Amino acid sequence: MTTGVIPGGQSPEPRPRGPRLPEQRREPFGHQGLHVDNRTRSSVITARAAASFEPLGRSVATARSFVRDTLQGWGFGDIVDDAVVLTSELVTNAVVHAGTAADVLCLRSDDGVRIEVSDRYPEREVPVQSAAVTMGSPDREGGRGLQLCAALAGRWGVEYTPTHKNVWFQLDLPERPVGTRAAGPSLPADLLPVADGRVRVAVVQIDRGSAITAWNEDAEELFGYAAEQVTGKPLTDLAAWPHTPGTGTGIAEALQLSRWEGSYGIRGAHGRVIPVYASHLRVRDTDGEPSTVCLLVRDHERAVLQTPLRMSTGTDTGTAADGTGTEAFEVFIGSPAPDDLDGLLQRTVERARDMLDGDAAFLLLATDDETELEVRASTGLPSARQRFARVPVEAGPGRYGSARMPAVHDDLAAVPGAVPLLGGTGMRSVVTVPLKVEGRLTGSLGVAAEAPGRYSNEEALRLQFAADRIALAVESARLGELERLRRGSLSFLVEASDLLAGTLDRDQTLALMAQMTVPTLATWCAVYTIADQASEPYLSYVLHEDEELIDGIKSLLSKIPPPDPVPTPGARVWSAPGEAAHQAALRTSMRSLGLDDSHHRIGTTIGPTLATAAAVGGETVVLPLVARNRVIGMLTLGKPTDEHFRQEILELAEDLSRRAALALDNARLYSERTAISQSLQRSLLPPGLPQIEGVEVEVIYRAAGEGNEVGGDFYDLFPIRDGAYGFAIGDVCGTGPEAAAVTGLARHALRLLAREGFGGPAVLERLNSAILDEGARSRFLTLLYGELWPQEDGSAVLKVVCAGHPLPLRLRQDGTVEPAAEPQPLLGVMEDLELYEQTVTLDLGDVLLCVTDGVTERREGTRMLGDDGLADVLTTCTGLTAGAVAARIMRAVERFASDAPSDDMAILAMRVPGLHP
């Protein structure tokens, strides 16, 4: 792959250290070729990046990384996912389906990004002009890239030349109003954001390798580290980075963006994590060296740095119909409002708690089907461990019946289960109100107190008023998050499908399944497989994001019954691992306190047991792996203590499980068929070579083709009767299974006929008839057959018949080489054959070399080894053992050409040892 980046006509910014990138090439600004005609004339190209990719499967992933890095470097994170998905499909069409190289060109302009993918396959794929366009099902491979362009891109098109086809798409940037960047209303002093007496702004500078180069006094005061303690260390050593699957950007990626703003944590010198709000700006010095300047404040002082949400221009910002100003939302939340959903929800519960002088507050959002509420934010509760826990909405015993209407509970002790989230928290009174948008339930907001009777209908009305003001903003942010998750999920599934399709190895498929889910979807994962319908599920693979916990989880799961192989789609909760871990931790704790009789067994197992219990103590779900209408296994995903899965993550895991199940079943079928094929092939070769007194024998056999152990070449050496042995080496026309079938017929027929007492010519004549009887399945066969009689004087007498086969060569002790037989007709062509045998005597030290034509016809360009080349190699083998002779011949054949052999090869060497070998 070759790439080139020219931002604004200047030299590209040096890339950060990391994996070595392909060599860059520059492309002149004026050279736009056929791209110019279809581009908006008013657009001004401010930067471009180009790359070429070879027609290889791995090029698709490389192209995705190239586009992602390019757009993030330009600061266009909002459109990265769409661009990556579209590029992936179009490059796949080029390098996989069309089988040509692909050229990718990214163009940045004032109003968006245009990406062009060109291939060398100029046939038209879609009708032109007025012809109806029918792209078919989205599940089809062909045309899916164009469908995605139509669905995701603002504009797109296809261009043709005699040598190229070019597909382009335009992704527009969100509108950015011109004028005042941000402004907030004048507020009373008691409504202004709360800050400490002195606001400290930490200024930290990070070099291109993510190492800290500057650390000011406010940073020392906030985090407790002196500058010399942290200078030179990576910021990642101190940052506690939040991770939300499908939406999160890692700290390393955030430091490479031109501008970034958001929340994370810094581990202070006292060991605790300090929540901070950060603003990152990427700069470069006069030498062109890039670095990142980070401004950090305490998270509750984020108003100092946070950029306010941009308000759309041209809208009516007057008062609402009820006389309440639209700035009531800002009054409740505070200005500026958080620009992310989690920050908005957290600010909401904090303000709701303060407004009603409560001890705790919580906010739940409705799932897509509105049958459950999901915990998304809380304060004053141990709710961090209950994040994403789900509560049913419908009324009934143990259900959250107050979600659709405001409700006040004077004393929860009198109504147990009325608000399940507050069970066991010590809260006694609570007021809850619904969040509704256009009459549709979108969530629930509640404030609780430890004392009973704290709230009345008046507080409920105040809280409802506030909930009505924030409901639309919360729903808008929630939908935005779902859209980002959807696009991130699509990109995730595209890459997962590529990885799973890239292997047919069962063990590698199991490892990929687990590695794709941990830590993106779950903290730990276990894969159970089912060999057949009569077999029990077997624990095949376990993975945890902390490798030190894998053995403990594997041991725990091996002691409990596996989940039932239920084919019903979707995730179901499996409580057995959590319960078993809880019991194991309880027993371990009791032993450590000496409360049972087994305290003498206390040792180093206490720590690992408790760690395992914490690792699997959260929610555990099981997804069936169903392929070809059969459950072939289960994918088990788990969270640590008291954590729960988001519904969107479970839906993504279900999509992944369907793809993984098919990949796993394909790997199983491939392994089974390979094992069957290899077993059948091995049955066509002799199980072993007999030991012949006074004669050394060595065989080397190579079958052409991947996965083939036997082809059209074969050999055999077997006892006929006392003191006599038969040997054969042959070549069936062709390679592969069809040739191997004739191989089996020939080898078994030779043994049977020879042991019936037939001589060499009679054996081959009857074998010729058997081959012709195969009809259309018959194949030509060249065969060298002989009988060997070791003599008392140390020599050996051979009677050989060479039916169309390369002649055997005899090497004498003086180094001379000569043919040991004369050529005769091959088998499988004529019905009436008249063959004869020839007698050869091997004296002490003589070697008889028999090969198939895969040896003599070894080629390198126009050169061929040939009979003369083989004889020249054999002359250098005087005094060598039979094994050494065969090995030297094979080395000479392999070195003759650089390419892998395309034909089967067999080498049979027999030697009568001399007095001084």
PDB file of C-alpha atoms in Angstrom, residues 684-686 699 701-702 710-716 727-732 739-740 742-748 750 767 771 780-785 805 827 851-852 904-908:
ATOM      1  CA  LEU A 684      -3.736 -45.748   0.145  1.00  0.00           C
ATOM      2  CA  LEU A 685      -0.085 -45.812   1.271  1.00  0.00           C
ATOM      3  CA  PRO A 686       1.645 -48.829   2.794  1.00  0.00           C
ATOM      4  CA  VAL A 699      11.344 -43.848   0.334  1.00  0.00           C
ATOM      5  CA  TYR A 701       6.986 -39.158  -0.950  1.00  0.00           C
ATOM      6  CA  ARG A 702       5.480 -35.688  -1.619  1.00  0.00           C
ATOM      7  CA  VAL A 710      -1.718 -38.991  -1.432  1.00  0.00           C
ATOM      8  CA  GLY A 711      -1.984 -38.080  -5.091  1.00  0.00           C
ATOM      9  CA  GLY A 712      -1.391 -39.865  -8.375  1.00  0.00           C
ATOM     10  CA  ASP A 713       2.080 -41.135  -7.434  1.00  0.00           C
ATOM     11  CA  PHE A 714       2.456 -44.200  -5.227  1.00  0.00           C
ATOM     12  CA  TYR A 715       4.987 -46.740  -4.045  1.00  0.00           C
ATOM     13  CA  ASP A 716       4.964 -50.108  -2.279  1.00  0.00           C
ATOM     14  CA  PHE A 727       8.389 -53.467  -5.012  1.00  0.00           C
ATOM     15  CA  ALA A 728       6.570 -50.929  -7.167  1.00  0.00           C
ATOM     16  CA  ILE A 729       6.572 -47.238  -7.964  1.00  0.00           C
ATOM     17  CA  GLY A 730       3.916 -45.722 -10.230  1.00  0.00           C
ATOM     18  CA  ASP A 731       2.282 -42.568 -11.494  1.00  0.00           C
ATOM     19  CA  VAL A 732      -1.421 -42.219 -12.302  1.00  0.00           C
ATOM     20  CA  ALA A 739      -5.933 -40.118  -9.270  1.00  0.00           C
ATOM     21  CA  ALA A 740      -5.739 -41.382  -5.690  1.00  0.00           C
ATOM     22  CA  VAL A 742      -6.664 -45.492  -9.154  1.00  0.00           C
ATOM     23  CA  THR A 743      -3.648 -45.467  -6.839  1.00  0.00           C
ATOM     24  CA  GLY A 744      -5.543 -47.575  -4.300  1.00  0.00           C
ATOM     25  CA  LEU A 745      -6.712 -50.003  -6.985  1.00  0.00           C
ATOM     26  CA  ALA A 746      -3.172 -50.471  -8.342  1.00  0.00           C
ATOM     27  CA  ARG A 747      -1.421 -50.939  -5.002  1.00  0.00           C
ATOM     28  CA  HIS A 748      -3.847 -53.509  -3.616  1.00  0.00           C
ATOM     29  CA  LEU A 750      -0.272 -55.672  -7.126  1.00  0.00           C
ATOM     30  CA  LEU A 767      -3.724 -54.897 -13.511  1.00  0.00           C
ATOM     31  CA  ILE A 771      -7.909 -50.430 -14.915  1.00  0.00           C
ATOM     32  CA  PHE A 780      -3.356 -43.936 -17.637  1.00  0.00           C
ATOM     33  CA  LEU A 781      -0.781 -45.523 -15.335  1.00  0.00           C
ATOM     34  CA  THR A 782       2.982 -45.743 -15.649  1.00  0.00           C
ATOM     35  CA  LEU A 783       4.430 -48.422 -13.391  1.00  0.00           C
ATOM     36  CA  LEU A 784       7.785 -49.881 -12.486  1.00  0.00           C
ATOM     37  CA  TYR A 785       7.290 -53.286 -10.847  1.00  0.00           C
ATOM     38  CA  HIS A 805       7.654 -45.319 -16.342  1.00  0.00           C
ATOM     39  CA  LEU A 827      -1.036 -49.405 -18.556  1.00  0.00           C
ATOM     40  CA  VAL A 851      11.562 -42.030  -9.284  1.00  0.00           C
ATOM     41  CA  THR A 852       8.321 -40.685 -10.735  1.00  0.00           C
ATOM     42  CA  ASP A 904       3.451 -35.452  -7.032  1.00  0.00           C
ATOM     43  CA  MET A 905       6.909 -36.918  -6.393  1.00  0.00           C
ATOM     44  CA  ALA A 906       8.078 -40.313  -5.155  1.00  0.00           C
ATOM     45  CA  ILE A 907      11.680 -41.531  -4.721  1.00  0.00           C
ATOM     46  CA  LEU A 908      12.586 -45.177  -3.966  1.00  0.00           C
TER      47      LEU A 908
END
